[in-house]
Tab-separated table of C-alpha atoms in Angstrom:
chain	number	residue	atom	x	y	z
G	1485	ALA	CA	100.401	111.654	85.416
G	1486	GLN	CA	103.716	113.063	85.961
G	1487	SER	CA	106.021	114.248	82.924
G	1488	VAL	CA	108.902	117.365	82.632
G	1489	THR	CA	109.517	119.594	80.473
G	1490	GLN	CA	111.994	121.491	79.291
G	1491	PRO	CA	111.305	124.105	76.835
G	1492	ASP	CA	114.473	124.951	74.929
G	1493	ILE	CA	115.962	122.786	72.667
G	1494	HIS	CA	119.350	124.349	72.280
G	1495	ILE	CA	120.414	127.712	74.237
G	1496	THR	CA	123.616	129.678	73.035
G	1497	VAL	CA	125.428	131.852	75.378
G	1498	SER	CA	129.091	133.627	75.121
G	1499	GLU	CA	131.345	132.720	77.717
G	1500	GLY	CA	131.288	134.061	80.520
G	1501	ALA	CA	127.781	135.214	80.191
G	1502	SER	CA	124.863	133.940	82.532
G	1503	LEU	CA	122.779	131.066	81.834
G	1504	GLU	CA	119.610	130.151	82.844
G	1505	LEU	CA	117.942	126.408	81.747
G	1506	ARG	CA	113.961	125.897	82.153
G	1507	CYS	CA	112.778	123.132	83.622
G	1508	ASN	CA	108.698	122.543	84.219
G	1509	TYR	CA	107.343	119.103	86.260
G	1510	SER	CA	103.844	118.182	86.860
G	1511	TYR	CA	103.497	115.698	90.008
G	1512	GLY	CA	100.921	115.102	92.170
G	1513	ALA	CA	103.266	115.071	95.595
G	1514	THR	CA	106.348	117.464	96.549
G	1515	PRO	CA	108.983	116.319	94.241
G	1516	TYR	CA	112.473	115.216	94.384
G	1517	LEU	CA	113.958	116.979	91.470
G	1518	PHE	CA	116.981	116.441	89.670
G	1519	TRP	CA	119.394	118.002	86.797
G	1520	TYR	CA	121.500	116.285	85.443
G	1521	VAL	CA	124.380	116.767	82.417
G	1522	GLN	CA	125.474	114.034	79.622
G	1523	SER	CA	128.556	115.185	77.270
G	1524	PRO	CA	128.710	113.697	74.205
G	1525	GLY	CA	129.034	109.862	74.167
G	1526	GLN	CA	128.543	109.703	78.355
G	1527	GLY	CA	126.428	108.931	81.010
G	1528	LEU	CA	125.029	111.379	82.910
G	1529	GLN	CA	126.486	113.153	86.035
G	1530	LEU	CA	124.291	114.822	88.801
G	1531	LEU	CA	124.607	118.532	89.194
G	1532	LEU	CA	122.471	118.921	91.822
G	1533	LYS	CA	119.471	117.802	93.407
G	1534	TYR	CA	115.937	119.134	95.621
G	1535	PHE	CA	113.968	116.751	98.167
G	1536	SER	CA	113.006	119.506	100.676
G	1537	GLY	CA	113.712	122.541	102.689
G	1538	ASP	CA	116.028	125.441	101.400
G	1539	THR	CA	114.153	126.109	97.570
G	1540	LEU	CA	117.861	127.207	96.524
G	1541	VAL	CA	120.006	124.495	95.892
G	1542	GLN	CA	123.738	124.697	94.921
G	1543	GLY	CA	124.918	121.968	92.911
G	1544	ILE	CA	128.608	121.034	91.502
G	1545	LYS	CA	130.545	123.148	88.674
G	1546	GLY	CA	128.988	126.146	89.843
G	1547	PHE	CA	125.054	125.575	89.228
G	1548	GLU	CA	122.632	126.195	91.237
G	1549	ALA	CA	118.667	125.737	90.788
G	1550	GLU	CA	115.784	127.572	92.493
G	1551	PHE	CA	112.628	125.148	93.429
G	1552	LYS	CA	109.264	126.912	93.086
G	1553	ARG	CA	105.890	124.928	93.916
G	1554	SER	CA	103.631	127.562	92.699
G	1555	GLN	CA	105.336	127.487	89.571
G	1556	SER	CA	106.106	123.537	89.150
G	1557	SER	CA	109.749	125.165	88.227
G	1558	PHE	CA	112.638	124.201	89.175
G	1559	ASN	CA	115.248	126.274	86.566
G	1560	LEU	CA	119.431	125.504	86.663
G	1561	ARG	CA	121.772	128.809	86.888
G	1562	LYS	CA	124.685	129.919	86.336
G	1563	PRO	CA	126.330	133.158	86.616
G	1564	SER	CA	129.272	132.512	84.252
G	1565	VAL	CA	129.449	129.645	81.566
G	1566	HIS	CA	132.597	128.445	80.865
G	1567	TRP	CA	133.464	126.727	77.456
G	1568	SER	CA	133.693	123.198	79.557
G	1569	ASP	CA	130.082	123.632	79.920
G	1570	ALA	CA	129.084	122.987	76.545
G	1571	ALA	CA	126.637	119.613	76.901
G	1572	GLU	CA	122.941	118.622	77.131
G	1573	TYR	CA	121.325	118.820	79.951
G	1574	PHE	CA	118.393	117.237	81.455
G	1575	CYS	CA	115.682	117.535	84.194
G	1576	ALA	CA	114.413	115.173	85.607
G	1577	VAL	CA	111.678	114.291	88.647
G	1578	GLY	CA	112.224	111.206	91.077
G	1579	THR	CA	109.261	108.872	92.247
G	1580	PRO	CA	109.965	107.509	95.269
G	1581	SER	CA	106.846	104.961	94.947
G	1582	ASN	CA	108.254	103.604	91.480
G	1583	TYR	CA	111.734	103.523	92.381
G	1584	GLN	CA	111.948	105.639	88.714
G	1585	LEU	CA	113.007	108.804	86.940
G	1586	ILE	CA	110.863	110.679	84.983
G	1587	TRP	CA	113.207	112.878	82.399
G	1588	GLY	CA	112.473	115.927	80.054
G	1589	ALA	CA	113.610	116.568	76.746
G	1590	GLY	CA	117.017	117.872	77.543
G	1591	THR	CA	118.493	121.394	76.414
G	1592	LYS	CA	121.527	120.981	74.452
G	1593	LEU	CA	124.381	124.163	75.319
G	1594	ILE	CA	125.661	125.607	72.779
G	1595	ILE	CA	129.161	128.169	74.297
G	1596	LYS	CA	130.432	130.970	72.045
G	1597	PRO	CA	133.687	132.328	72.285
J	104	LYS	CA	135.621	103.403	94.878
J	105	ALA	CA	135.429	102.566	92.139
J	106	GLY	CA	131.986	103.875	89.595
J	107	VAL	CA	129.200	101.725	87.475
J	108	THR	CA	130.763	99.508	84.827
J	109	GLN	CA	128.630	98.921	81.557
J	110	THR	CA	130.262	96.264	79.565
J	111	PRO	CA	130.233	96.542	76.522
J	112	ARG	CA	130.624	99.759	75.798
J	113	TYR	CA	129.365	99.529	72.096
J	114	LEU	CA	127.490	96.659	70.280
J	115	ILE	CA	126.501	96.080	66.367
J	116	LYS	CA	123.700	93.369	66.271
J	117	THR	CA	121.596	92.174	63.360
J	118	ARG	CA	117.958	92.074	63.358
J	119	GLY	CA	116.223	89.690	65.325
J	120	GLN	CA	119.852	88.387	66.992
J	121	GLN	CA	119.348	88.611	71.012
J	122	VAL	CA	121.486	90.961	73.077
J	123	THR	CA	122.853	90.717	76.727
J	124	LEU	CA	124.055	93.813	78.199
J	125	SER	CA	125.868	94.177	82.010
J	126	CYS	CA	126.302	96.222	84.445
J	127	SER	CA	128.348	96.551	87.599
J	128	PRO	CA	126.709	98.764	90.511
J	129	ILE	CA	129.208	100.962	92.582
J	130	SER	CA	130.241	98.587	95.783
J	131	GLY	CA	127.256	98.718	98.502
J	132	HIS	CA	124.729	100.020	96.372
J	133	ARG	CA	121.778	97.214	95.990
J	134	SER	CA	119.342	99.452	93.400
J	135	VAL	CA	120.104	99.018	89.758
J	136	SER	CA	118.077	100.804	87.253
J	137	TRP	CA	118.177	100.835	83.137
J	138	TYR	CA	117.083	103.317	80.868
J	139	GLN	CA	116.799	103.466	77.095
J	140	GLN	CA	118.341	106.524	75.630
J	141	THR	CA	117.484	107.852	71.423
J	142	PRO	CA	117.085	111.305	69.823
J	143	GLY	CA	113.521	110.747	69.440
J	144	GLN	CA	111.651	109.266	72.594
J	145	GLY	CA	114.726	110.977	74.941
J	146	LEU	CA	115.733	108.935	77.806
J	147	GLN	CA	112.900	106.295	78.861
J	148	PHE	CA	112.930	104.194	82.247
J	149	LEU	CA	113.077	99.912	81.713
J	150	PHE	CA	113.242	98.647	84.962
J	151	GLU	CA	114.654	98.868	88.202
J	152	TYR	CA	115.699	96.052	90.579
J	153	PHE	CA	116.552	96.247	94.650
J	154	SER	CA	117.880	92.811	95.898
J	155	GLU	CA	117.258	90.939	93.097
J	156	THR	CA	113.394	91.897	92.935
J	157	GLN	CA	112.004	93.759	89.542
J	158	ARG	CA	110.209	96.395	91.312
J	159	ASN	CA	109.149	98.288	88.335
J	160	LYS	CA	108.576	98.353	84.646
J	161	GLY	CA	108.860	100.527	82.246
J	162	ASN	CA	106.690	100.369	79.164
J	163	PHE	CA	108.498	98.488	77.016
J	164	PRO	CA	107.521	95.145	75.025
J	165	GLY	CA	108.126	91.688	76.582
J	166	ARG	CA	111.357	91.472	74.264
J	167	PHE	CA	113.394	93.796	77.231
J	168	SER	CA	113.909	91.713	80.072
J	169	GLY	CA	116.194	91.779	83.249
J	170	ARG	CA	117.769	90.409	86.322
J	171	GLN	CA	119.904	91.038	89.320
J	172	PHE	CA	122.636	88.735	90.798
J	173	SER	CA	123.128	88.234	94.575
J	174	ASN	CA	126.253	89.983	94.553
J	175	SER	CA	123.856	93.346	92.558
J	176	ARG	CA	125.144	92.915	88.981
J	177	SER	CA	122.494	93.410	86.317
J	178	GLU	CA	121.929	92.192	83.105
J	179	MET	CA	119.492	93.195	80.859
J	180	ASN	CA	118.698	91.207	77.967
J	181	VAL	CA	116.665	92.479	74.707
J	182	SER	CA	115.439	89.523	72.291
J	183	THR	CA	114.184	89.758	68.131
J	184	LEU	CA	116.445	92.823	68.028
J	185	GLU	CA	114.814	95.487	65.640
J	186	LEU	CA	116.249	98.573	64.141
J	187	GLY	CA	114.268	100.220	66.961
J	188	ASP	CA	115.740	99.486	69.486
J	189	SER	CA	119.445	101.032	68.271
J	190	ALA	CA	119.975	103.177	71.364
J	191	LEU	CA	122.091	104.146	74.355
J	192	TYR	CA	121.234	101.828	77.485
J	193	LEU	CA	122.368	103.765	80.485
J	194	CYS	CA	122.704	101.859	84.354
J	195	ALA	CA	122.276	103.606	87.431
J	196	SER	CA	123.322	102.404	90.869
J	197	GLY	CA	121.983	104.232	93.678
J	198	ASP	CA	121.120	103.267	97.647
J	199	ASN	CA	117.415	102.155	98.107
J	200	THR	CA	115.443	105.282	98.308
J	201	MET	CA	115.153	107.974	95.539
J	202	ASN	CA	116.355	110.597	97.476
J	203	THR	CA	119.646	109.797	96.929
J	204	GLU	CA	121.614	110.246	93.956
J	205	ALA	CA	121.871	108.110	91.007
J	206	PHE	CA	125.166	107.161	89.735
J	207	PHE	CA	125.139	105.950	85.697
J	208	GLY	CA	127.182	104.306	83.745
J	209	GLN	CA	128.957	105.420	80.349
J	210	GLY	CA	126.257	103.379	78.827
J	211	THR	CA	126.186	100.596	76.211
J	212	ARG	CA	126.096	101.892	72.690
J	213	LEU	CA	124.122	99.507	70.805
J	214	THR	CA	123.800	99.739	66.994
J	215	VAL	CA	121.024	97.090	65.483
J	216	VAL	CA	121.449	96.920	61.762
């Protein structure tokens, strides 16, 4: 069965510091991988996606993620966080055969001034 | 281009009642998916529709149902509401294939009392 694990429920970083959010997945085939961000009381906004090709993908708001097949990981990174990045981040796996997204539990990012 | 519109944004219902939530996808999108988000269970897939056909359904009781109209607008219905149905219900629209972005609405916050 497909699954997504985000091992960190909360992460606190100082403004200006670098960020890495972890995501591990379990999926039999080559996955479609996504990172979404959710601000309080809001819907989900896509940050970036991986389908194939270059394993380092660039997204919006200065985020990037690297697909590592050997580690079944798709970690999200940002070199310097801003206070406006405080939100909850979700990693998801797309299952084309079932037309659904499987979600991680989310990581809440807290920014220290 | 207008985004995904969900109505109403907030809803309070009593146990045993039924509720209907509405989702208008982005113009031209024919796929609509529904997700339930709760603090305890996270994001869970409810169902996905394409051209008025339900292509997949998540692991929810039969009290949860949905439909899609010829203009791609979708509704989901929950009958005999339980306290545990209190959640943020998110709708996403997209193209047919999973390798494209799923655009989310802001959600409907349902509170069952």
